[in-house]
Tab-separated table of N, CA and C in Angstrom:
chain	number	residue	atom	x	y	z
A	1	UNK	N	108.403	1.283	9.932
A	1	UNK	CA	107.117	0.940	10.490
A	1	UNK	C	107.123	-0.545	10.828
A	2	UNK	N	106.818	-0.772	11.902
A	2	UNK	CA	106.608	-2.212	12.344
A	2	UNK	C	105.500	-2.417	12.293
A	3	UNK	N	105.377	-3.893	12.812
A	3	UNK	CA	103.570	-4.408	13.014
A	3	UNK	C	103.275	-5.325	11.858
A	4	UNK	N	102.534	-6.292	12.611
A	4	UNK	CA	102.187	-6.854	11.496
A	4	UNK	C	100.428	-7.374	10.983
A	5	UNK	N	100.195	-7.929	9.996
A	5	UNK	CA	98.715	-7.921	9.766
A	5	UNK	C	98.546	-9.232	9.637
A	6	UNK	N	97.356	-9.972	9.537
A	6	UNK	CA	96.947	-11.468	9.221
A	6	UNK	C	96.925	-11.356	7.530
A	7	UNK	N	97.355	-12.701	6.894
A	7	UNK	CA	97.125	-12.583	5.482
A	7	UNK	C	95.471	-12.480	4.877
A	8	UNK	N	94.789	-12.372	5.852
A	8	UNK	CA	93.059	-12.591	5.921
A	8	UNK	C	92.959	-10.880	5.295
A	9	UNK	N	93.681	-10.254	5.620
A	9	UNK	CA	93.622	-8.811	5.029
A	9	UNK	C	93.562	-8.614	3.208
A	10	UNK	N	95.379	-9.463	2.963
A	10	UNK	CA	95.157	-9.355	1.456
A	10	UNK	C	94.129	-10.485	0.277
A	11	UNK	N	93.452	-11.437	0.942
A	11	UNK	CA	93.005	-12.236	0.274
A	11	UNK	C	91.953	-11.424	-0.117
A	12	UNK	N	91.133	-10.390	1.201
A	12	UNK	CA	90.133	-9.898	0.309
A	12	UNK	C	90.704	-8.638	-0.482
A	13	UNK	N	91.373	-8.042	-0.484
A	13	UNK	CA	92.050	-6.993	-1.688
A	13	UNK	C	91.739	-7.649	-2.717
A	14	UNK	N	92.985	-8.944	-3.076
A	14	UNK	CA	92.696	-9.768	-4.046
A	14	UNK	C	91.791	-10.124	-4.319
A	15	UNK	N	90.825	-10.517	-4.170
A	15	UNK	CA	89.526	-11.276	-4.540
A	15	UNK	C	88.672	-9.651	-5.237
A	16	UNK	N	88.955	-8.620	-4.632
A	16	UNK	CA	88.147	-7.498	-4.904
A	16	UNK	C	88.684	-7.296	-6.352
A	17	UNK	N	89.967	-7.475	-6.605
A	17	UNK	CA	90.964	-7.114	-8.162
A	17	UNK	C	90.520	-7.969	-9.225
A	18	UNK	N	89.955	-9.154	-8.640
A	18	UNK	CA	89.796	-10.062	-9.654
A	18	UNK	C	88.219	-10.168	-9.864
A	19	UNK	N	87.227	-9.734	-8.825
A	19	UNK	CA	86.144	-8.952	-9.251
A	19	UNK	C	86.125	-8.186	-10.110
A	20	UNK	N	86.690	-6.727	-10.090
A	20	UNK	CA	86.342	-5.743	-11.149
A	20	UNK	C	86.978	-5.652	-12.366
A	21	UNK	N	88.462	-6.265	-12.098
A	21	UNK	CA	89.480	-6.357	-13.313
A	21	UNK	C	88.857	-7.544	-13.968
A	22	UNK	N	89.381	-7.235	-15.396
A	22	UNK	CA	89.627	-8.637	-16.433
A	22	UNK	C	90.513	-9.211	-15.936
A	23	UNK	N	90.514	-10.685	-16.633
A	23	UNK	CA	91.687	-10.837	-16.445
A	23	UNK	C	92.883	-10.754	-16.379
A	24	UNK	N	93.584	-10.115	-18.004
A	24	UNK	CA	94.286	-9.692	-18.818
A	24	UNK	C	94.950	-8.263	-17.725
A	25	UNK	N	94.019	-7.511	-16.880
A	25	UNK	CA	94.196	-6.241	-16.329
A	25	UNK	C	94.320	-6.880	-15.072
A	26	UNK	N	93.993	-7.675	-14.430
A	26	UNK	CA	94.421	-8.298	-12.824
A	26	UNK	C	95.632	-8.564	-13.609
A	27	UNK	N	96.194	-9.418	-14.297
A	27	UNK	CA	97.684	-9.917	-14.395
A	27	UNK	C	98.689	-8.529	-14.141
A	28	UNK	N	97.893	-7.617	-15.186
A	28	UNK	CA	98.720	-6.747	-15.363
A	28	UNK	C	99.234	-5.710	-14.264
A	29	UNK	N	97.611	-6.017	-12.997
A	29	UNK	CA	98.351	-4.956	-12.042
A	29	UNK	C	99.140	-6.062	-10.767
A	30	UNK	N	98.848	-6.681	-10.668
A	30	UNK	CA	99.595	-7.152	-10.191
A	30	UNK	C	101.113	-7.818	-10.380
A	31	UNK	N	101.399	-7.191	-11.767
A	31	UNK	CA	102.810	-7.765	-12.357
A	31	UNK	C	103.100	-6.268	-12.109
A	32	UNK	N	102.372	-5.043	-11.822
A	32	UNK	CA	103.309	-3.632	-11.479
A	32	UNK	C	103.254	-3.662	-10.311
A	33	UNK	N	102.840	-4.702	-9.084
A	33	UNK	CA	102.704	-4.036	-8.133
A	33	UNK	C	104.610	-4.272	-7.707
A	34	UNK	N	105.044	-3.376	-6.684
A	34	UNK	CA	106.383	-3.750	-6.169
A	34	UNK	C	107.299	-4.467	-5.315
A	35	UNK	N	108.135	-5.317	-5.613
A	35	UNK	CA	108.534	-6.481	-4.641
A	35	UNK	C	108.002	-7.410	-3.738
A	36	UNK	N	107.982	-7.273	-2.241
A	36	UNK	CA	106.953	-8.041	-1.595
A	36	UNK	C	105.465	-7.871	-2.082
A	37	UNK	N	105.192	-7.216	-2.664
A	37	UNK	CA	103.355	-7.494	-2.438
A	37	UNK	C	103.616	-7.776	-4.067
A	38	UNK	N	104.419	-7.937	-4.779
A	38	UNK	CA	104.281	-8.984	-5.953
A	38	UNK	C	104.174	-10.173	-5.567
A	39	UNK	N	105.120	-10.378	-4.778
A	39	UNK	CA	105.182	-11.962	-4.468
A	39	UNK	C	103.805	-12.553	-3.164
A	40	UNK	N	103.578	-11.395	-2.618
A	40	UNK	CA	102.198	-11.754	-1.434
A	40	UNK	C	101.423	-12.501	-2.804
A	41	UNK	N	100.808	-11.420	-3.660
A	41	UNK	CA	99.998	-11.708	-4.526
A	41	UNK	C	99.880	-12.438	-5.811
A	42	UNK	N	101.364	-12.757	-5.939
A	42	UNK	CA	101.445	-14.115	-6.548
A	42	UNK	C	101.316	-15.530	-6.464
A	43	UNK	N	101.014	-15.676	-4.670
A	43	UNK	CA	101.009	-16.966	-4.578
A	43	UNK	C	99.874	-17.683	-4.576
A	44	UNK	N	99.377	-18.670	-4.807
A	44	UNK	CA	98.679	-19.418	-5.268
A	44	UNK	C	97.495	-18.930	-3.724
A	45	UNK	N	97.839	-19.279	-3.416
A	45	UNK	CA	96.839	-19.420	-1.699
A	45	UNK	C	97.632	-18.246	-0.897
A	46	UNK	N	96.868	-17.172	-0.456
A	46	UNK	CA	96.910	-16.354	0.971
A	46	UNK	C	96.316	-17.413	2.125
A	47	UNK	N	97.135	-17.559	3.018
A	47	UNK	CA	97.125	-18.123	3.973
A	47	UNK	C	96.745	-16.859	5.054
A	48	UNK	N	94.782	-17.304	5.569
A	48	UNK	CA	94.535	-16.087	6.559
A	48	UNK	C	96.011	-15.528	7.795
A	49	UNK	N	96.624	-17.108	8.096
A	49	UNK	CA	97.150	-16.839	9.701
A	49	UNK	C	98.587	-16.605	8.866
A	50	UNK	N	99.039	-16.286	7.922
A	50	UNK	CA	100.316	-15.875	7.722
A	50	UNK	C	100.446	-14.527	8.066
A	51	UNK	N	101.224	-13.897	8.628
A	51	UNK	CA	101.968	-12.525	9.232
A	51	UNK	C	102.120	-11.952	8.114
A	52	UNK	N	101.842	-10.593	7.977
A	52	UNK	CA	102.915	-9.949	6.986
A	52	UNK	C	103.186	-8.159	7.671
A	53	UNK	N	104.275	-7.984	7.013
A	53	UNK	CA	104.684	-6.744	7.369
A	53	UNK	C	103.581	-5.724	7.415
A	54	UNK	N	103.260	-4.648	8.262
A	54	UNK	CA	102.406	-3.686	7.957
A	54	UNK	C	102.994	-3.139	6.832
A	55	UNK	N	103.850	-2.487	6.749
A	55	UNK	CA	104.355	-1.655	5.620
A	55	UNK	C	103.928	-1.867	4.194
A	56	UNK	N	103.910	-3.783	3.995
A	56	UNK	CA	103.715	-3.938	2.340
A	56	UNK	C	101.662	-3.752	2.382
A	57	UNK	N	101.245	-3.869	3.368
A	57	UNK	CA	99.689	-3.110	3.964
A	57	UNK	C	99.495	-1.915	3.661
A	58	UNK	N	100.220	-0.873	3.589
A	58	UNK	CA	100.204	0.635	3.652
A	58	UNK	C	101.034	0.563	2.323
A	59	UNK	N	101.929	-0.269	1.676
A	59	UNK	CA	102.304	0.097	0.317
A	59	UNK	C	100.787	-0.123	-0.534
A	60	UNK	N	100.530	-1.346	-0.241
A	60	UNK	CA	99.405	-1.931	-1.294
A	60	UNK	C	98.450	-0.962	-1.456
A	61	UNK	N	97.851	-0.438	-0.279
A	61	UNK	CA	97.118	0.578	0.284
A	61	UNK	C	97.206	1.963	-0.687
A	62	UNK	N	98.728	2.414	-0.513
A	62	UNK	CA	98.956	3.592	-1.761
A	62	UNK	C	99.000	3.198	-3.081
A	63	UNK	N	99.228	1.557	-3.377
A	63	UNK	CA	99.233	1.563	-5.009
A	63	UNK	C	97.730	1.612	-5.506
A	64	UNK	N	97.209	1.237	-4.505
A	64	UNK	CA	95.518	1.257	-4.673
A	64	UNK	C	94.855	2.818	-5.047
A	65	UNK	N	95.386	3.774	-4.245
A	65	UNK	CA	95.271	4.678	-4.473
A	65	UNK	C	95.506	5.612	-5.561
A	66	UNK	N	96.805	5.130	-6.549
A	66	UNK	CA	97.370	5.749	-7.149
A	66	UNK	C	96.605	5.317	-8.405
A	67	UNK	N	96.367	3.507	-8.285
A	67	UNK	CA	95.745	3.341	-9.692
A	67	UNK	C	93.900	3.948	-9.776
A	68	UNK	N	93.565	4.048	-8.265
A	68	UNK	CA	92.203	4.780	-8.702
A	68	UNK	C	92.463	5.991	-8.879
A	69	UNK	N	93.233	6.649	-8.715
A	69	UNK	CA	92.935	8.317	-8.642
A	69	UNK	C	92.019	9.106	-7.653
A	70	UNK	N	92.555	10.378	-7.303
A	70	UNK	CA	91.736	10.639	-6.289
A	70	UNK	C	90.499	10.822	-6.579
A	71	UNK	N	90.131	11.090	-7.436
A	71	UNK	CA	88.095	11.119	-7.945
A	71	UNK	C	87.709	9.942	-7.406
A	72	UNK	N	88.507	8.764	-7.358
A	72	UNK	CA	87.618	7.482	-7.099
A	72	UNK	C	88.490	6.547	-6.197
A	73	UNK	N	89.175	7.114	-5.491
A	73	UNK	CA	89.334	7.034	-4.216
A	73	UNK	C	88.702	6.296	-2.957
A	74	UNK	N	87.602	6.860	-2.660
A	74	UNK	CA	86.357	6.748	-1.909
A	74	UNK	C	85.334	5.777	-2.116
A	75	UNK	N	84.964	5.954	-3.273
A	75	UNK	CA	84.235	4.905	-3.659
A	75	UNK	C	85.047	3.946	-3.687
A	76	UNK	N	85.799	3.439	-4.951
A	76	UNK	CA	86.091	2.316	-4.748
A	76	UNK	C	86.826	1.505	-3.695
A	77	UNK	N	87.413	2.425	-2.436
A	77	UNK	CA	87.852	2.378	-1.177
A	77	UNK	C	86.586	1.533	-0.651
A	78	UNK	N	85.256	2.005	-0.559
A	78	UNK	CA	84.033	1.449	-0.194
A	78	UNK	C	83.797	0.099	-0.579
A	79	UNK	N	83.599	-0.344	-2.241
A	79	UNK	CA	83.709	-0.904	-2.600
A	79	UNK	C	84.301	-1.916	-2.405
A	80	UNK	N	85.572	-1.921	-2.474
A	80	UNK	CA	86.660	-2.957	-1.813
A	80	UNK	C	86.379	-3.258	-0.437
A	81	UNK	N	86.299	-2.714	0.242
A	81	UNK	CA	85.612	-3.158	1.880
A	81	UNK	C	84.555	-4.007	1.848
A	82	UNK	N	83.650	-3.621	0.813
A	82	UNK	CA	82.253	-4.324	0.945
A	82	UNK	C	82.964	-6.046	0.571
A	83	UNK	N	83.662	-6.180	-0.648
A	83	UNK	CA	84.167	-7.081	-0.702
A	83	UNK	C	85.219	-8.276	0.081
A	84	UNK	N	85.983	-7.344	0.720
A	84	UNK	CA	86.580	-7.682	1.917
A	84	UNK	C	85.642	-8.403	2.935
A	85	UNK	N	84.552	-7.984	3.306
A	85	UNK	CA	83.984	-7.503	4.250
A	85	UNK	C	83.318	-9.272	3.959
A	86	UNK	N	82.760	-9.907	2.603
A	86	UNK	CA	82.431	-10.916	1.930
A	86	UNK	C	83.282	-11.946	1.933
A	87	UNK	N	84.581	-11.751	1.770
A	87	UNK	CA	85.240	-12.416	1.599
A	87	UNK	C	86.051	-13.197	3.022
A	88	UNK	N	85.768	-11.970	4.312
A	88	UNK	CA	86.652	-12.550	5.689
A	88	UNK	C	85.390	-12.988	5.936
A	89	UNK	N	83.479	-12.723	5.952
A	89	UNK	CA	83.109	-12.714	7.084
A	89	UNK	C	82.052	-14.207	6.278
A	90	UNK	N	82.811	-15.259	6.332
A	90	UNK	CA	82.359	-17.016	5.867
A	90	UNK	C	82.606	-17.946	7.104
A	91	UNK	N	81.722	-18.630	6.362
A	91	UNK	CA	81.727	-20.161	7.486
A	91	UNK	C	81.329	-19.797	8.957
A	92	UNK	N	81.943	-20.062	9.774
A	92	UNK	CA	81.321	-19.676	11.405
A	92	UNK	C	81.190	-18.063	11.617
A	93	UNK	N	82.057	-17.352	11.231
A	93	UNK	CA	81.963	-15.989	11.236
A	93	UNK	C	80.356	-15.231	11.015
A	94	UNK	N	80.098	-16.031	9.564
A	94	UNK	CA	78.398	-15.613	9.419
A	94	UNK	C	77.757	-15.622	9.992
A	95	UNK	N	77.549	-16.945	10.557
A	95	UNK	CA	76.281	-17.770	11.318
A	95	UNK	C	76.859	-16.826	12.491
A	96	UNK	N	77.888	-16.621	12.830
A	96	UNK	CA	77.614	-16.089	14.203
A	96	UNK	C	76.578	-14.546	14.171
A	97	UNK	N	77.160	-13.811	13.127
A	97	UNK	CA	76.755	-12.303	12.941
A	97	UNK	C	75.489	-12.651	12.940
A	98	UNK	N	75.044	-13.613	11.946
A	98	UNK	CA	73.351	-13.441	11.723
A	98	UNK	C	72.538	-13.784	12.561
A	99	UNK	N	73.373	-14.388	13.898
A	99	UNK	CA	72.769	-14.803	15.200
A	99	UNK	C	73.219	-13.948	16.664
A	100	UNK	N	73.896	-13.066	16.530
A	100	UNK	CA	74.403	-12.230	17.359
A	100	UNK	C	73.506	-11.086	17.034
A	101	UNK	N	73.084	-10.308	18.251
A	101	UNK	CA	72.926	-9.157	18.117
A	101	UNK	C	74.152	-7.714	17.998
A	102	UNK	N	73.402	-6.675	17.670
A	102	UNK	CA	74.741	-5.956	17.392
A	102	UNK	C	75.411	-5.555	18.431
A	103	UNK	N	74.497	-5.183	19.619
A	103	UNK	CA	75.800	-5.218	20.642
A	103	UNK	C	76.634	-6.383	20.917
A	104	UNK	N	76.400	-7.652	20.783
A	104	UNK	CA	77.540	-8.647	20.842
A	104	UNK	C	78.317	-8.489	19.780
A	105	UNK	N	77.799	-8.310	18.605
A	105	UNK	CA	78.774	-8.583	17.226
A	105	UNK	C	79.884	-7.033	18.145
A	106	UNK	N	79.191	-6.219	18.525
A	106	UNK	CA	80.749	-5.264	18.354
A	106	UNK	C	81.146	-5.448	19.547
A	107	UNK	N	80.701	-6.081	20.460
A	107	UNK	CA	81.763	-6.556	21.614
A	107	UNK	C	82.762	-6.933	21.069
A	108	UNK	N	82.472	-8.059	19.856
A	108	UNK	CA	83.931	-9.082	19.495
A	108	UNK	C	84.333	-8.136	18.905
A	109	UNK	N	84.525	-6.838	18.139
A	109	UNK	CA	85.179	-6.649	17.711
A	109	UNK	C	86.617	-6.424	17.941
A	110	UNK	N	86.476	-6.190	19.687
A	110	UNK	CA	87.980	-5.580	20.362
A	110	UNK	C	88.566	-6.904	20.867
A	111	UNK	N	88.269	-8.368	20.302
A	111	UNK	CA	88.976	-9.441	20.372
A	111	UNK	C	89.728	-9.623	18.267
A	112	UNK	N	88.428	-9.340	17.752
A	112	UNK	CA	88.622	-9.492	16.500
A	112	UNK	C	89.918	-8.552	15.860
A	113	UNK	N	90.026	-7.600	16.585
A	113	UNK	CA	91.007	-6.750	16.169
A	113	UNK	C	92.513	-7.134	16.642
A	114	UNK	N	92.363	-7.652	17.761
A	114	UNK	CA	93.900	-8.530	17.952
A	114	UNK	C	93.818	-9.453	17.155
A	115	UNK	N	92.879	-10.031	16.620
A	115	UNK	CA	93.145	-11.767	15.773
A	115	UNK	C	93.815	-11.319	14.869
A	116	UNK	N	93.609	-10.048	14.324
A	116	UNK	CA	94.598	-9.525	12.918
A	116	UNK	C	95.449	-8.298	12.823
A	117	UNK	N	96.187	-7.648	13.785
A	117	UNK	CA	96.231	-6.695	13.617
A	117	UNK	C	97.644	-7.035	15.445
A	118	UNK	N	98.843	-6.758	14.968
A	118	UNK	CA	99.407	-6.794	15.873
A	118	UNK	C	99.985	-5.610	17.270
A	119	UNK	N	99.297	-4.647	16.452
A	119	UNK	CA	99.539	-3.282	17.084
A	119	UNK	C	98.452	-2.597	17.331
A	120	UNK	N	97.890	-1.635	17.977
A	120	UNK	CA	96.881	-1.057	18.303
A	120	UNK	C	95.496	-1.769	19.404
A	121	UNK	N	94.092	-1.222	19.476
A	121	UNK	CA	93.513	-1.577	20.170
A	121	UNK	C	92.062	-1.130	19.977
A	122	UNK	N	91.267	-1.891	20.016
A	122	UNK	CA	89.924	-1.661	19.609
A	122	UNK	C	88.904	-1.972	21.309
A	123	UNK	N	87.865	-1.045	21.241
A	123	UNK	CA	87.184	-1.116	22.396
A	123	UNK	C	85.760	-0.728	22.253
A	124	UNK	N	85.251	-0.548	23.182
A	124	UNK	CA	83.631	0.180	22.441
A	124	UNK	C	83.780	1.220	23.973
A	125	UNK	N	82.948	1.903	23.606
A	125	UNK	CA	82.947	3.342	24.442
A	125	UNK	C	81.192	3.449	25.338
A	126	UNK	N	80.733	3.088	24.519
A	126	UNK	CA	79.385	3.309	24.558
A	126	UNK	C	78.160	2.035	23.812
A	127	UNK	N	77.735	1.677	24.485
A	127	UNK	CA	76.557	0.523	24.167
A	127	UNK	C	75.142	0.912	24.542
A	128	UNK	N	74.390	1.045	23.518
A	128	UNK	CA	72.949	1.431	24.077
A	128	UNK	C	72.488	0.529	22.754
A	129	UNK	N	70.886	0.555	23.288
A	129	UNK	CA	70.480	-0.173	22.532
A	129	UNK	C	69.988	-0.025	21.056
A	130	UNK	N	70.309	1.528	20.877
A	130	UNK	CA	69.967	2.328	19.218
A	130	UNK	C	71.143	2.968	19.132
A	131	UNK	N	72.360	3.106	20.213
A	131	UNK	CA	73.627	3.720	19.586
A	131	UNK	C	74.823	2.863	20.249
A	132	UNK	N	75.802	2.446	19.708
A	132	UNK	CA	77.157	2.006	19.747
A	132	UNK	C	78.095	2.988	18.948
A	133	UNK	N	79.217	3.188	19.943
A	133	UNK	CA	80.233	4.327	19.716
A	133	UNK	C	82.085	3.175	20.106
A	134	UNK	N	82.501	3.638	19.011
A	134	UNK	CA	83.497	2.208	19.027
A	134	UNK	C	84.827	3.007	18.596
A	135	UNK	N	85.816	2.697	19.119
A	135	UNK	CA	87.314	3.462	18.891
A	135	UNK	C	87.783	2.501	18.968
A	136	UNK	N	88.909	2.627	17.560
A	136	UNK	CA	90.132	1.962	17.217
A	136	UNK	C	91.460	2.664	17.133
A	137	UNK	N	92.147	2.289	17.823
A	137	UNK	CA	93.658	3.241	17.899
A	137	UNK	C	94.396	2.162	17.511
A	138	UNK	N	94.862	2.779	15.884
A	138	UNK	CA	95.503	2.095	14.855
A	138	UNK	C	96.969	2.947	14.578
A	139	UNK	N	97.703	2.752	15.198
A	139	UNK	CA	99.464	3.538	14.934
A	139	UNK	C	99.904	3.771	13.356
A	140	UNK	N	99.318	2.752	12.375
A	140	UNK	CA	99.425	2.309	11.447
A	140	UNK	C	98.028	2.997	10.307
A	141	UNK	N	97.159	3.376	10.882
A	141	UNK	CA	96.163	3.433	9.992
A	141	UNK	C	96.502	4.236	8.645
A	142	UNK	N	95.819	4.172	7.727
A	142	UNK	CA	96.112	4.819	6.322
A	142	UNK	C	95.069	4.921	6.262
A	143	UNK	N	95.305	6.726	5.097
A	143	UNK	CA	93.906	7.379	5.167
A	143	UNK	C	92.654	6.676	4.262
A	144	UNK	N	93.167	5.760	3.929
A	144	UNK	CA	91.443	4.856	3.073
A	144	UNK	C	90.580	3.692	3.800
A	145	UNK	N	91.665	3.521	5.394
A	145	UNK	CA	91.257	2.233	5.845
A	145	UNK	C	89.465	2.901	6.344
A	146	UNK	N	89.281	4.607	6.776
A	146	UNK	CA	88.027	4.646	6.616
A	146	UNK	C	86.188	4.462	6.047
A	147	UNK	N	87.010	4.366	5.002
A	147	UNK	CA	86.465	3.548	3.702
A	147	UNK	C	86.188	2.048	3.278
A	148	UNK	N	87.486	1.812	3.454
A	148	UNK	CA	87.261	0.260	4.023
A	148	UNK	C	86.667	-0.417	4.364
């Protein structure tokens, strides 16, 4: 699998682990996680504009999965997004949303989706003023990024 993602992806994972985990239990999952995404998540600073492989994206993605179990899956799939969602959308990003209407906010999205995401393509289909209909064709997607 090729492609690659912005490091703006794993900072909010991380930040979500160190939300719900102790401490003692963030060390610990992240000392099982495997090879590259040990070392993504060991380093002191995620750098948003650093590249990383899709693949260690879709690994992290299944270890996530494995340590919730499928009962909680979903939710905490949700969960973690909401956090994500906190953690990318600071500083100018805000002020813009809280001053954009929603058809502009999802215009950007099919620019926002190249800023991080080296493969695929985001567009909107449909703009009205009580419905927006928006497709992302993700080569790469994994089944929790819905959740997300």
């Amino acid at each position: 699998m090729k492609g690659t993602l912005k490091g703006t992806g794993f900072r909010g994972y991380r930040e979500y682990f160190r939300q719900v985990l102790s401490a003692d239990a963030y060390e610990q999952f992240i000392a099982d996680l495997p090879g590259e995404l040990n070392e993504i998540f060991r380093q002191p600073k995620i750098l948003p504009s650093n590249l990383y492989d899709i693949q260690s994206h879709h690994d992290f993605l299944d270890v996530c999965c494995a340590y919730w179990g499928p009962a909680k899956e979903q939710q905490n799939a949700r969960e973690m997004g909401s956090i994500v969602a906190k953690t990318d959308l600071t500083g100018l990003y805000k002020i813009i949303i809280k001053l954009a209407s929603v058809p502009a906010t999802m215009r950007s999205l099919t620019s926002a989706w190249k800023n991080y995401f080296s493969e695929g393509r985001a567009w909107l289909d449909k703009t009205e003023p009580h419905h927006i209909l928006a497709t992302i064709q993700d080569p790469y997607r994994h089944r929790i990024h819905s959740y997300i």
